[in-house]
Amino acid sequence: MSKIWVKKPLSAYEADMKKSELKKVLGKWSLTAIGVGAIIGGGIFVLTGTGAYYHAGPALAISFIIAGIACVFAALCYAEFASIIPVEGSAYAYAYGTVGEIFAWAMGWCLILEYAMASMAVSVSWSGYFNKFLKIFNIHLPAYLTSDPASYTGDGFSMNLPAFILVLLITALLVKGTKEAAGANNLIVLMKTSAVIFVIIAGVYIIFSNTDLYNAVDGVKNWKPFIPDPIKIKNSEGDLVSAYGIKGIISGAAAIFFAYIGFDAVSTQAGEAINPKKDVPFAIIASLLICTALYICVSLVLTGMMHYTDFNPEGRYPDAIKAPVAYAFEIAGKHWASNIVTIAATVGLISVVMVMMMGQSRIFIGMAKDGLIPKFFGQLHPKTKTPYKGIILLGIVVALIAAFTPISTLADMTSFGTLFAFTLVCIAVWVMRKKEPNLIRPFKVPAYKIVVALGVIINLYLIFNLSAHALELSAVWLFLGGLVYFLYGKSNSKLNNPEKYQNQD
């Protein structure tokens, strides 16, 4: 059993970097755009309505602040590791070099959960906005082609066809090459960041120019009370749960944590960065700070324009929770603004799926290179130098599950994978500081003992505030991961079985 604690030496990472065939095409602003492209999406365009109605009310802004603070601690730890071990694999690689193989496997397995589930959840979200986009032109797809079986109210077969097709198209783009995908992402990020700024400016104007929403005596009416009294509310699965108050703010932070994944996706691209030791830490922190500020502003604008109780899926505006930002403008009578948001979200969510799938494929490369999963997942295309086989298999799986699974289950599973990975990265920084105090660190976490402690405490606390259903499914996922490791990974690990690979390197 002692072999499961074996650590990959830093010299091995240096050798991997020298042998890497990935193209070095990403600068610091392309990397930052990848982070922003991943973060801006589900949080602003989808989860704001869910977080306001089911959890925090107007205090959703505080939920975003709490989640953002939790991310800052993890982001600083990611940045330190990215400056030391600038290879594809992200937190998986960091854990392998510090804590040991069994923890690295758990990290990699949770990253698979995080990125794959995020790809599925956001593609389902995109489908909702795409359907609203088509309605602008009076095109209506039949319900059985836009609904998963759980939400379809009719008889017979149903699937989310738009989500299915989107994933397959993105798969084709990722197979073509990283430079092409990054170029497309840069354009999309520019468009949707502009749209988010438009939402903030237009929303502020609507709130403060509408006497029904604001007056000099009462202020913004929909923000009162800013923290609603705690109540029991029926969630999307039909169970009575606690909402609002301080507990609602915390559970809201856990629920919308899914919206913050993305800055860690930057670290998965380190193998393709031109100057990874400097540019990756910069991009991780910059993308997180930019998006946190935007999230807070949008959540305040949204709950100011529309009362949080109006996001009730069984209330006056049943579709508002599916596309909350667009419906807020529509209900305010600004249909042209609603159309702009719908178009921006339809285009913008594409880049989120793209970055998540790109990051997932790079996790596969790292794990396959170490022998923990079949080398099939890490094989590069002879011309494009992309892990095309892993990307194609991933695309097929993501497309099928997205077509037949409701978004609520996917989002909660994503949050667990993210929070678990963040916790282990924080711990790994502390371990590395203790065991390798003289290691050259181009970026160092300031006051690392405090940062690590707070990062671990906050992330674990948020994990235990996820829904019981999400925790049960995640526990099953970890159990399956353990079986795969002991039945395949341990016996095929390059570090544990060097004799198998001595003639291959």
CSV table of N, CA, C and O in Angstrom, one decimal, residues 186-237:
chain,number,residue,atom,x,y,z
A,186,ASN,N,-11.4,34.3,-27.9
A,186,ASN,CA,-11.1,35.7,-27.7
A,186,ASN,C,-12.2,36.6,-28.2
A,186,ASN,O,-12.6,37.6,-27.6
A,187,LEU,N,-12.7,36.3,-29.4
A,187,LEU,CA,-13.8,37.1,-30.0
A,187,LEU,C,-15.1,37.0,-29.2
A,187,LEU,O,-15.7,38.0,-28.9
A,188,ILE,N,-15.4,35.8,-28.8
A,188,ILE,CA,-16.6,35.6,-28.0
A,188,ILE,C,-16.5,36.3,-26.7
A,188,ILE,O,-17.5,36.9,-26.2
A,189,VAL,N,-15.4,36.2,-26.0
A,189,VAL,CA,-15.2,36.9,-24.7
A,189,VAL,C,-15.4,38.4,-24.8
A,189,VAL,O,-16.0,39.0,-24.0
A,190,LEU,N,-14.8,39.0,-25.9
A,190,LEU,CA,-15.0,40.4,-26.1
A,190,LEU,C,-16.5,40.7,-26.2
A,190,LEU,O,-17.0,41.7,-25.7
A,191,MET,N,-17.2,39.9,-27.0
A,191,MET,CA,-18.7,40.2,-27.2
A,191,MET,C,-19.4,40.1,-25.9
A,191,MET,O,-20.2,40.9,-25.5
A,192,LYS,N,-19.2,39.0,-25.2
A,192,LYS,CA,-20.1,38.8,-24.0
A,192,LYS,C,-19.6,39.7,-22.8
A,192,LYS,O,-20.5,40.1,-22.0
A,193,THR,N,-18.4,40.0,-22.7
A,193,THR,CA,-18.0,41.0,-21.7
A,193,THR,C,-18.6,42.4,-22.0
A,193,THR,O,-19.1,43.0,-21.0
A,194,SER,N,-18.6,42.7,-23.2
A,194,SER,CA,-19.3,44.0,-23.6
A,194,SER,C,-20.8,43.9,-23.2
A,194,SER,O,-21.4,44.9,-22.7
A,195,ALA,N,-21.4,42.7,-23.5
A,195,ALA,CA,-22.8,42.6,-23.1
A,195,ALA,C,-23.1,42.7,-21.6
A,195,ALA,O,-24.1,43.2,-21.2
A,196,VAL,N,-22.2,42.1,-20.8
A,196,VAL,CA,-22.3,42.1,-19.4
A,196,VAL,C,-22.2,43.6,-18.9
A,196,VAL,O,-23.0,44.0,-18.0
A,197,ILE,N,-21.3,44.3,-19.4
A,197,ILE,CA,-21.2,45.8,-19.1
A,197,ILE,C,-22.4,46.5,-19.5
A,197,ILE,O,-22.9,47.4,-18.8
A,198,PHE,N,-23.0,46.2,-20.7
A,198,PHE,CA,-24.2,46.8,-21.1
A,198,PHE,C,-25.4,46.5,-20.1
A,198,PHE,O,-26.2,47.3,-19.8
A,199,VAL,N,-25.4,45.2,-19.6
A,199,VAL,CA,-26.5,44.8,-18.7
A,199,VAL,C,-26.3,45.7,-17.4
A,199,VAL,O,-27.4,46.2,-16.9
A,200,ILE,N,-25.1,45.9,-16.9
A,200,ILE,CA,-24.9,46.7,-15.7
A,200,ILE,C,-25.4,48.1,-15.9
A,200,ILE,O,-26.1,48.7,-15.1
A,201,ILE,N,-24.9,48.7,-17.0
A,201,ILE,CA,-25.2,50.1,-17.3
A,201,ILE,C,-26.7,50.3,-17.5
A,201,ILE,O,-27.4,51.2,-16.9
A,202,ALA,N,-27.3,49.5,-18.4
A,202,ALA,CA,-28.7,49.6,-18.7
A,202,ALA,C,-29.6,49.3,-17.5
A,202,ALA,O,-30.6,50.0,-17.3
A,203,GLY,N,-29.2,48.3,-16.8
A,203,GLY,CA,-29.9,47.9,-15.6
A,203,GLY,C,-30.0,49.0,-14.5
A,203,GLY,O,-31.0,49.3,-13.9
A,204,VAL,N,-28.8,49.6,-14.3
A,204,VAL,CA,-28.7,50.8,-13.3
A,204,VAL,C,-29.6,51.9,-13.8
A,204,VAL,O,-30.4,52.5,-13.0
A,205,TYR,N,-29.6,52.2,-15.1
A,205,TYR,CA,-30.4,53.3,-15.6
A,205,TYR,C,-31.9,53.0,-15.4
A,205,TYR,O,-32.7,53.8,-15.0
A,206,ILE,N,-32.3,51.7,-15.7
A,206,ILE,CA,-33.7,51.3,-15.6
A,206,ILE,C,-34.2,51.4,-14.1
A,206,ILE,O,-35.3,52.0,-13.8
A,207,ILE,N,-33.3,51.0,-13.2
A,207,ILE,CA,-33.7,51.0,-11.8
A,207,ILE,C,-33.9,52.4,-11.3
A,207,ILE,O,-34.9,52.8,-10.7
A,208,PHE,N,-32.9,53.3,-11.6
A,208,PHE,CA,-32.9,54.6,-11.0
A,208,PHE,C,-33.7,55.6,-11.8
A,208,PHE,O,-33.9,56.8,-11.3
A,209,SER,N,-34.2,55.2,-12.9
A,209,SER,CA,-35.1,56.1,-13.7
A,209,SER,C,-36.6,55.7,-13.5
A,209,SER,O,-37.5,56.4,-14.0
A,210,ASN,N,-36.8,54.6,-12.9
A,210,ASN,CA,-38.2,54.1,-12.8
A,210,ASN,C,-38.7,54.3,-11.3
A,210,ASN,O,-38.2,53.7,-10.4
A,211,THR,N,-39.7,55.1,-11.2
A,211,THR,CA,-40.2,55.4,-9.8
A,211,THR,C,-40.8,54.2,-9.1
A,211,THR,O,-41.0,54.2,-7.9
A,212,ASP,N,-41.3,53.2,-9.9
A,212,ASP,CA,-41.8,52.0,-9.3
A,212,ASP,C,-40.7,51.1,-8.7
A,212,ASP,O,-41.0,50.3,-7.9
A,213,LEU,N,-39.5,51.3,-9.2
A,213,LEU,CA,-38.4,50.5,-8.6
A,213,LEU,C,-37.5,51.3,-7.6
A,213,LEU,O,-36.9,50.7,-6.8
A,214,TYR,N,-37.5,52.6,-7.8
A,214,TYR,CA,-36.6,53.4,-6.9
A,214,TYR,C,-37.2,54.8,-6.6
A,214,TYR,O,-37.8,55.4,-7.5
A,215,ASN,N,-37.1,55.2,-5.4
A,215,ASN,CA,-37.3,56.7,-5.1
A,215,ASN,C,-36.4,57.1,-4.0
A,215,ASN,O,-35.8,56.3,-3.3
A,216,ALA,N,-36.2,58.4,-3.9
A,216,ALA,CA,-35.2,59.0,-3.0
A,216,ALA,C,-35.4,58.6,-1.6
A,216,ALA,O,-34.5,58.6,-0.8
A,217,VAL,N,-36.7,58.3,-1.2
A,217,VAL,CA,-37.0,58.0,0.2
A,217,VAL,C,-36.7,56.5,0.5
A,217,VAL,O,-36.0,56.2,1.5
A,218,ASP,N,-37.2,55.7,-0.3
A,218,ASP,CA,-37.2,54.2,0.0
A,218,ASP,C,-36.0,53.6,-0.6
A,218,ASP,O,-35.6,52.4,-0.3
A,219,GLY,N,-35.3,54.2,-1.6
A,219,GLY,CA,-34.2,53.5,-2.3
A,219,GLY,C,-34.7,52.5,-3.3
A,219,GLY,O,-35.8,52.6,-3.8
A,220,VAL,N,-34.0,51.5,-3.5
A,220,VAL,CA,-34.4,50.4,-4.5
A,220,VAL,C,-35.3,49.5,-3.7
A,220,VAL,O,-35.0,48.8,-2.8
A,221,LYS,N,-36.6,49.5,-4.2
A,221,LYS,CA,-37.6,48.8,-3.5
A,221,LYS,C,-37.4,47.2,-3.4
A,221,LYS,O,-37.7,46.6,-2.4
A,222,ASN,N,-36.9,46.7,-4.5
A,222,ASN,CA,-36.8,45.2,-4.6
A,222,ASN,C,-35.6,44.7,-3.8
A,222,ASN,O,-35.5,43.5,-3.6
A,223,TRP,N,-34.8,45.6,-3.2
A,223,TRP,CA,-33.8,45.2,-2.3
A,223,TRP,C,-34.2,45.2,-0.9
A,223,TRP,O,-33.4,44.9,0.0
A,224,LYS,N,-35.5,45.4,-0.6
A,224,LYS,CA,-36.0,45.5,0.8
A,224,LYS,C,-37.0,44.3,1.0
A,224,LYS,O,-38.0,44.3,0.3
A,225,PRO,N,-36.7,43.5,2.0
A,225,PRO,CA,-35.5,43.4,2.8
A,225,PRO,C,-34.3,42.8,2.0
A,225,PRO,O,-34.5,41.9,1.2
A,226,PHE,N,-33.1,43.3,2.2
A,226,PHE,CA,-31.9,42.8,1.4
A,226,PHE,C,-31.6,41.4,1.8
A,226,PHE,O,-31.3,40.6,0.9
A,227,ILE,N,-31.8,41.1,3.1
A,227,ILE,CA,-31.6,39.7,3.5
A,227,ILE,C,-33.0,39.2,4.0
A,227,ILE,O,-33.4,39.5,5.2
A,228,PRO,N,-33.8,38.5,3.2
A,228,PRO,CA,-35.1,38.1,3.7
A,228,PRO,C,-35.1,37.2,4.9
A,228,PRO,O,-34.1,36.5,5.1
A,229,ASP,N,-36.2,37.1,5.6
A,229,ASP,CA,-36.2,36.2,6.8
A,229,ASP,C,-36.2,34.8,6.3
A,229,ASP,O,-36.8,34.5,5.2
A,230,PRO,N,-35.6,33.9,7.1
A,230,PRO,CA,-35.5,32.5,6.7
A,230,PRO,C,-36.9,31.9,6.6
A,230,PRO,O,-37.8,32.1,7.4
A,231,ILE,N,-37.1,31.0,5.5
A,231,ILE,CA,-38.3,30.3,5.4
A,231,ILE,C,-38.0,28.9,4.8
A,231,ILE,O,-36.9,28.7,4.4
A,232,LYS,N,-39.0,28.1,4.7
A,232,LYS,CA,-38.9,26.8,4.0
A,232,LYS,C,-39.5,27.0,2.6
A,232,LYS,O,-40.6,27.6,2.5
A,233,ILE,N,-38.8,26.5,1.6
A,233,ILE,CA,-39.2,26.6,0.3
A,233,ILE,C,-39.1,25.3,-0.5
A,233,ILE,O,-38.2,24.5,-0.2
A,234,LYS,N,-39.9,25.1,-1.4
A,234,LYS,CA,-39.8,23.8,-2.2
A,234,LYS,C,-38.8,24.0,-3.3
A,234,LYS,O,-38.9,24.9,-4.1
A,235,ASN,N,-37.7,23.1,-3.3
A,235,ASN,CA,-36.7,23.3,-4.3
A,235,ASN,C,-37.1,22.7,-5.6
A,235,ASN,O,-38.2,22.2,-5.8
A,236,SER,N,-36.2,22.6,-6.6
A,236,SER,CA,-36.5,22.2,-7.9
A,236,SER,C,-36.8,20.7,-8.0
A,236,SER,O,-37.4,20.2,-8.9
A,237,GLU,N,-36.4,20.0,-6.9
A,237,GLU,CA,-36.7,18.5,-6.8
A,237,GLU,C,-37.9,18.2,-6.0
A,237,GLU,O,-38.3,17.1,-5.8
